[in-house]
Short mmCIF file of C-alpha atoms in Angstrom, two decimals:
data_model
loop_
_atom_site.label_atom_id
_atom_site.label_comp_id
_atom_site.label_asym_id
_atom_site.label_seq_id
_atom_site.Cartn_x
_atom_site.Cartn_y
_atom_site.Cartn_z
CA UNK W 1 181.57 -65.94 55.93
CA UNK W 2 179.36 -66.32 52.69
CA UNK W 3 176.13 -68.13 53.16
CA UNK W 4 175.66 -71.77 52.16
CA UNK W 5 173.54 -71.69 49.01
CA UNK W 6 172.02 -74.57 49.53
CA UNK W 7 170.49 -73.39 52.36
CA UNK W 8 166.50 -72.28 52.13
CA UNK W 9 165.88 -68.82 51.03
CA UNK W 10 165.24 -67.02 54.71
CA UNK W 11 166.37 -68.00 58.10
CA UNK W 12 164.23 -71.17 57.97
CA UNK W 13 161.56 -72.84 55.70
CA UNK W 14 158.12 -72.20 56.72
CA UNK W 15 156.56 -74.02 59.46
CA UNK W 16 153.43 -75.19 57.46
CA UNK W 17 155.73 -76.84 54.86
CA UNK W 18 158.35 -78.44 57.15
CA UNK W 19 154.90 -79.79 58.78
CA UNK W 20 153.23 -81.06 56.12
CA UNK W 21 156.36 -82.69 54.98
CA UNK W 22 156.59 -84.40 57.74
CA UNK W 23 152.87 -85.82 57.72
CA UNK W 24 153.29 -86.96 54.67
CA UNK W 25 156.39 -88.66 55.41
CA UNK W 26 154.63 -90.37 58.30
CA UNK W 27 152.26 -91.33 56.19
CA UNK W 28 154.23 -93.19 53.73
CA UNK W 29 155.98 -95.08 56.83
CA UNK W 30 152.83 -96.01 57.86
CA UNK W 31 151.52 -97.31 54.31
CA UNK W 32 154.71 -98.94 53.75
CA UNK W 33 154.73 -100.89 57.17
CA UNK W 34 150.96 -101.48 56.72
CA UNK W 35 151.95 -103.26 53.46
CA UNK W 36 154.68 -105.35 54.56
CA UNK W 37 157.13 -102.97 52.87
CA UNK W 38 159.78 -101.13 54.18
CA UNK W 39 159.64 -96.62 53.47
CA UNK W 40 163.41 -97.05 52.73
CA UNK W 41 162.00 -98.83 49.08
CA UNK W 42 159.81 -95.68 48.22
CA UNK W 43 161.11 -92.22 45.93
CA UNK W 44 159.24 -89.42 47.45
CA UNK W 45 159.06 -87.01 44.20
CA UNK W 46 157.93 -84.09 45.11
CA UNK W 47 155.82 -82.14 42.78
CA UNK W 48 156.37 -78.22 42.79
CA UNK W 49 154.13 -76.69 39.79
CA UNK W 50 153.88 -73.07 39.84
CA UNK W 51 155.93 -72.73 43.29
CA UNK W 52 159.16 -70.67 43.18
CA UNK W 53 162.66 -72.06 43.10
CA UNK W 54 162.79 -70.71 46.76
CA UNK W 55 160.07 -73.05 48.10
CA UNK W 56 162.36 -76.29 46.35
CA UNK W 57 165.49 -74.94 48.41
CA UNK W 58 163.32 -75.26 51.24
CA UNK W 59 162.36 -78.67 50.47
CA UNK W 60 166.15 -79.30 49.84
CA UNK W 61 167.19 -77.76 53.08
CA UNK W 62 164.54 -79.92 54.83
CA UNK W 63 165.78 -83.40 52.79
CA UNK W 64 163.86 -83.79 49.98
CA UNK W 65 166.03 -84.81 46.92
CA UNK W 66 164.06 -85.41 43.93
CA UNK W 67 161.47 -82.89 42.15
CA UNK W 68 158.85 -82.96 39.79
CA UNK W 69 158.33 -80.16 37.56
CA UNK W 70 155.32 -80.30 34.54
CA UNK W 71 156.01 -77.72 32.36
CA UNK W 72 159.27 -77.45 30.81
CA UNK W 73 159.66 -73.79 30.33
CA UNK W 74 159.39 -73.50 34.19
CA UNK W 75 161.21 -76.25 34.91
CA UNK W 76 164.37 -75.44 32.59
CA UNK W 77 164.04 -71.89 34.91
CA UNK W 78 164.16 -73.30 38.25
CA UNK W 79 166.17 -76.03 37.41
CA UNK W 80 169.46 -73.48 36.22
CA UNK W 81 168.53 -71.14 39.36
CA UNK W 82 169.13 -74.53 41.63
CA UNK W 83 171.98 -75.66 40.17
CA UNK W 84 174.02 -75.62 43.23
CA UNK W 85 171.46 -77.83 45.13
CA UNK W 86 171.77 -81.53 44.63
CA UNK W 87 168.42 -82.48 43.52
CA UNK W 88 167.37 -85.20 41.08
CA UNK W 89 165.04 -83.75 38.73
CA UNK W 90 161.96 -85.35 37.28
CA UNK W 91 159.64 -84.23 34.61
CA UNK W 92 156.57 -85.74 34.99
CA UNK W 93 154.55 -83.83 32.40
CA UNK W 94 153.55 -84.60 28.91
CA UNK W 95 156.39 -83.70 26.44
CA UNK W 96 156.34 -82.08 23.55
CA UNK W 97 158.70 -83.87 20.85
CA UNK W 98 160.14 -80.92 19.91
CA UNK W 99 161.36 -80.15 23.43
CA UNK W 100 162.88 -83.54 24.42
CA UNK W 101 166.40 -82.76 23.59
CA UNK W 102 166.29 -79.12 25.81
CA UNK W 103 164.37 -81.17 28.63
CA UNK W 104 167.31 -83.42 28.79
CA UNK W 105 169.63 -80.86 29.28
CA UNK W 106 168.49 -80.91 33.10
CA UNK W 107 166.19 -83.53 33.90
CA UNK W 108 167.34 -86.81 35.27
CA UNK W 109 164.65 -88.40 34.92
CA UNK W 110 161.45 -88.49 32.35
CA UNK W 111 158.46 -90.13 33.37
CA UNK W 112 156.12 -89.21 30.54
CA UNK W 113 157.01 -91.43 27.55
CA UNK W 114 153.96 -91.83 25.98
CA UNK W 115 154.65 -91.36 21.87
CA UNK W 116 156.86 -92.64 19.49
CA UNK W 117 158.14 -89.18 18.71
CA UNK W 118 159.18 -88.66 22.09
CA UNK W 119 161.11 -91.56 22.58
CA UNK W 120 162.64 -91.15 19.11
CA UNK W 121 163.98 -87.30 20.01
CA UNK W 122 166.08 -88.95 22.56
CA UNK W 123 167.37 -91.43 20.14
CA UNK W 124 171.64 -90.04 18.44
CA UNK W 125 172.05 -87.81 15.89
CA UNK W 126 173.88 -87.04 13.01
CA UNK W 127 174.80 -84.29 15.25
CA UNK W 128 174.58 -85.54 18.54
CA UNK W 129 175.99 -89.07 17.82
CA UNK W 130 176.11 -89.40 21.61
CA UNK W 131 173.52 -88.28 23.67
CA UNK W 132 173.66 -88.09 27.79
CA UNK W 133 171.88 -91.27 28.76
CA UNK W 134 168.61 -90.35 30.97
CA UNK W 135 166.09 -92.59 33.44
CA UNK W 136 162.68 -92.76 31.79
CA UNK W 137 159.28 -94.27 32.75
CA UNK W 138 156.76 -95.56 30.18
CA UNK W 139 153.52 -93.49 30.77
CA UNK W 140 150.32 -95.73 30.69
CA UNK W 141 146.87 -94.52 30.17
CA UNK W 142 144.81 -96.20 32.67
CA UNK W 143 141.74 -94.91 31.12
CA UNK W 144 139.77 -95.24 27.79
CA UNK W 145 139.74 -91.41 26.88
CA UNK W 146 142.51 -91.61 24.03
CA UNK W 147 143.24 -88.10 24.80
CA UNK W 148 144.64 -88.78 27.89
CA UNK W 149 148.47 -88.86 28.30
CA UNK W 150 149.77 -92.07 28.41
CA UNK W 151 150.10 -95.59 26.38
CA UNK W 152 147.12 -97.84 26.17
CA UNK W 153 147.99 -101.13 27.84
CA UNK W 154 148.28 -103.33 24.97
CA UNK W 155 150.52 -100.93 23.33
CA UNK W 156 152.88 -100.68 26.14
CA UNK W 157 155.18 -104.09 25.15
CA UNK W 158 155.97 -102.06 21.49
CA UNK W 159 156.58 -98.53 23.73
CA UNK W 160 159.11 -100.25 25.73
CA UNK W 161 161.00 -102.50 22.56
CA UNK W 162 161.02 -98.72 21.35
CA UNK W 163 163.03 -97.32 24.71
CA UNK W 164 165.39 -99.86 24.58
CA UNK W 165 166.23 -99.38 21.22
CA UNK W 166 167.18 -96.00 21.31
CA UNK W 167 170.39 -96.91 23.49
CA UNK W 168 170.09 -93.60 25.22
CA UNK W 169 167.34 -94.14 27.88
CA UNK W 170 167.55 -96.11 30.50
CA UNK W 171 164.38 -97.80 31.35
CA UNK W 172 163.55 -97.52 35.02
CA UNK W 173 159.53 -98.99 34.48
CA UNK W 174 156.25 -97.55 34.05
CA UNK W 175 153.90 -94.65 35.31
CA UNK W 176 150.47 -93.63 35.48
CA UNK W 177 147.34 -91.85 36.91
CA UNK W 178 144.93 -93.58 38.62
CA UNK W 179 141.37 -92.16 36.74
CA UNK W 180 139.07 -89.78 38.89
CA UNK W 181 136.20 -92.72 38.30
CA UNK W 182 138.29 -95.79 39.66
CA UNK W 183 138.88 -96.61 42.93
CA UNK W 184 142.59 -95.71 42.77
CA UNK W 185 143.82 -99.32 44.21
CA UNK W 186 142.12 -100.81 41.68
CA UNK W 187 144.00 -99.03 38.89
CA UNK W 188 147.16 -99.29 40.49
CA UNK W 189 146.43 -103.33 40.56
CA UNK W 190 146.37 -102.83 37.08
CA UNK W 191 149.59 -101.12 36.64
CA UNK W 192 150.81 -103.89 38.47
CA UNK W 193 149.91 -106.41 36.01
CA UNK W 194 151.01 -103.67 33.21
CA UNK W 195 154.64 -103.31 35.39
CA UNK W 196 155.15 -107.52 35.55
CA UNK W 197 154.65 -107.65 31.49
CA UNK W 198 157.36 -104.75 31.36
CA UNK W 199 159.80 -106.65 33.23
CA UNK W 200 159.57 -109.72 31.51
CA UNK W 201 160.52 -108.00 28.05
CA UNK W 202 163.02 -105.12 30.59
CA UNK W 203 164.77 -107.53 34.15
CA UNK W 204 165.74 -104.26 35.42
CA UNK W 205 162.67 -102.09 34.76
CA UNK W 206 160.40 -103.01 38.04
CA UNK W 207 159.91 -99.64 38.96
CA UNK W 208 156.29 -98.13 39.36
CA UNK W 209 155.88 -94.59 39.70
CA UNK W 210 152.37 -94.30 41.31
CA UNK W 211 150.36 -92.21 43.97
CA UNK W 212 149.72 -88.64 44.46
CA UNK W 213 148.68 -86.76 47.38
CA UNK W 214 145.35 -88.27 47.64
CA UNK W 215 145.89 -91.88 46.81
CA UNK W 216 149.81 -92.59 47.88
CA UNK W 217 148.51 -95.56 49.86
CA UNK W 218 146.89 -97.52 47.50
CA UNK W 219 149.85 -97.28 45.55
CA UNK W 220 152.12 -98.21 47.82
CA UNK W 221 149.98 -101.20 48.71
CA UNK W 222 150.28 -102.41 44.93
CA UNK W 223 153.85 -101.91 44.57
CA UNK W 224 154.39 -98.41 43.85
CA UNK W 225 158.34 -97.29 44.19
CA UNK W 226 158.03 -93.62 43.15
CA UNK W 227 155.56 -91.22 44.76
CA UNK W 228 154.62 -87.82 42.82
CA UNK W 229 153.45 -85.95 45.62
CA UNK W 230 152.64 -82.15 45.23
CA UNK W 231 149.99 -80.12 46.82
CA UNK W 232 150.02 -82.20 50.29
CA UNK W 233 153.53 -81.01 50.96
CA UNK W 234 153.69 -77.87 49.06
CA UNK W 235 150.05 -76.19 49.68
CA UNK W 236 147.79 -74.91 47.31
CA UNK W 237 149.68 -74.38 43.81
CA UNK W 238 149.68 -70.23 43.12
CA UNK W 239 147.72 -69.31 40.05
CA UNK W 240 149.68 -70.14 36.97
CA UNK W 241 151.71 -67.26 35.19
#
């Protein structure tokens, strides 16, 4: 009988991921309960940078469902070497214009739309008159370093008139970083306020996509629905290629 491909890539996935999946998982449950929330609201993305495509079909063997990928070149990779496993795909990182139309091509969701140009590459064609419609997230830059990825916060109202225009992205809400020199609740608060101005131009854009492995409780706290969790589940990323 042929093996399931679905299943992970050896007899079983590693102990020290299947345990550190579960920590982290018990540590959402408790943030959750701790903010009168329930877990069953949350998205657990995990974030799998520089792993292999084996280490995701452990995660999917052990129930994870979505994944966060950076870069597109490796993403596009794993993503066609998984295509039997039923996993949501996010990209998280910040996208290149030119690459918007091939990132679509396998991500479900985008949760880096931070520029005009981006949001306009996912807009129909002369020659793609109708585009696959995708979930995207309006990045906000939480900081004042105008280098950083991400919309300022006064510009976010014009990002999101911008989404909705193009017909061909659904807007599921915003996303951000908290900055290294900001207690990370405090930041998240802010998204908050950020999120409630998005939903009064977008009803059904009230998600927040929030928290990373050190800080997935403050964001929780302040209404965080997506979690981008990476190296607390997945180890220590390998050194890039």
């Amino acid at each position: 009988m042929a093996s399931d491909p679905r299943l992970p890539s050896d007899s079983s996935p590693d102990d020290g991921l299947e345990a550190r999946l579960a920590s982290v998982r018990s540590g959402i449950s408790d943030a959750a309960r701790a903010a009168g929330r329930s877990a069953d609201e949350l998205t657990l993305v995990v974030v799998t940078k520089f792993h292999p495509a084996s280490l995701v079909r452990d995660l999917a063997a052990l129930g994870v469902t979505d994944v966060g990928e950076n870069r597109h070149q490796e993403a596009q990779s794993k993503a066609a070497e998984l295509a039997d496993v039923p996993l949501t795909w996010h990209f998280v990182g910040q996208l290149q214009s030119k690459k918007a139309r091939q990132v679509r091509r396998y991500a479900h969701v985008v949760q880096s739309l931070d520029r005009d140009s981006v949001v306009d590459a996912f807009a129909p064609t002369e020659a793609e008159p109708e585009p696959p419609v995708i979930d995207g997230f309006v990045q906000v830059n939480l900081t004042d370093d105008p280098d950083r990825g991400g919309v300022r916060p006064d510009d976010v109202e014009a990002m999101v008139s911008r989404v909705l225009a193009t017909g061909t992205i659904r807007l599921r809400g915003v996303m951000a970083v908290a900055p290294l020199d900001e207690e990370p609740r405090a930041a998240f608060a802010r998204l908050r306020r950020v999120s409630e101005r998005v939903v009064s131009l977008a009803p059904d854009a009230t998600d927040i996509s929030a928290g990373m492995s050190g800080d997935y409780a403050d964001a929780i706290t302040e209404g965080a629905t997506h979690l981008r969790i990476g190296t607390a589940i997945t180890g220590n990323r390998p050194v890039a290629p």
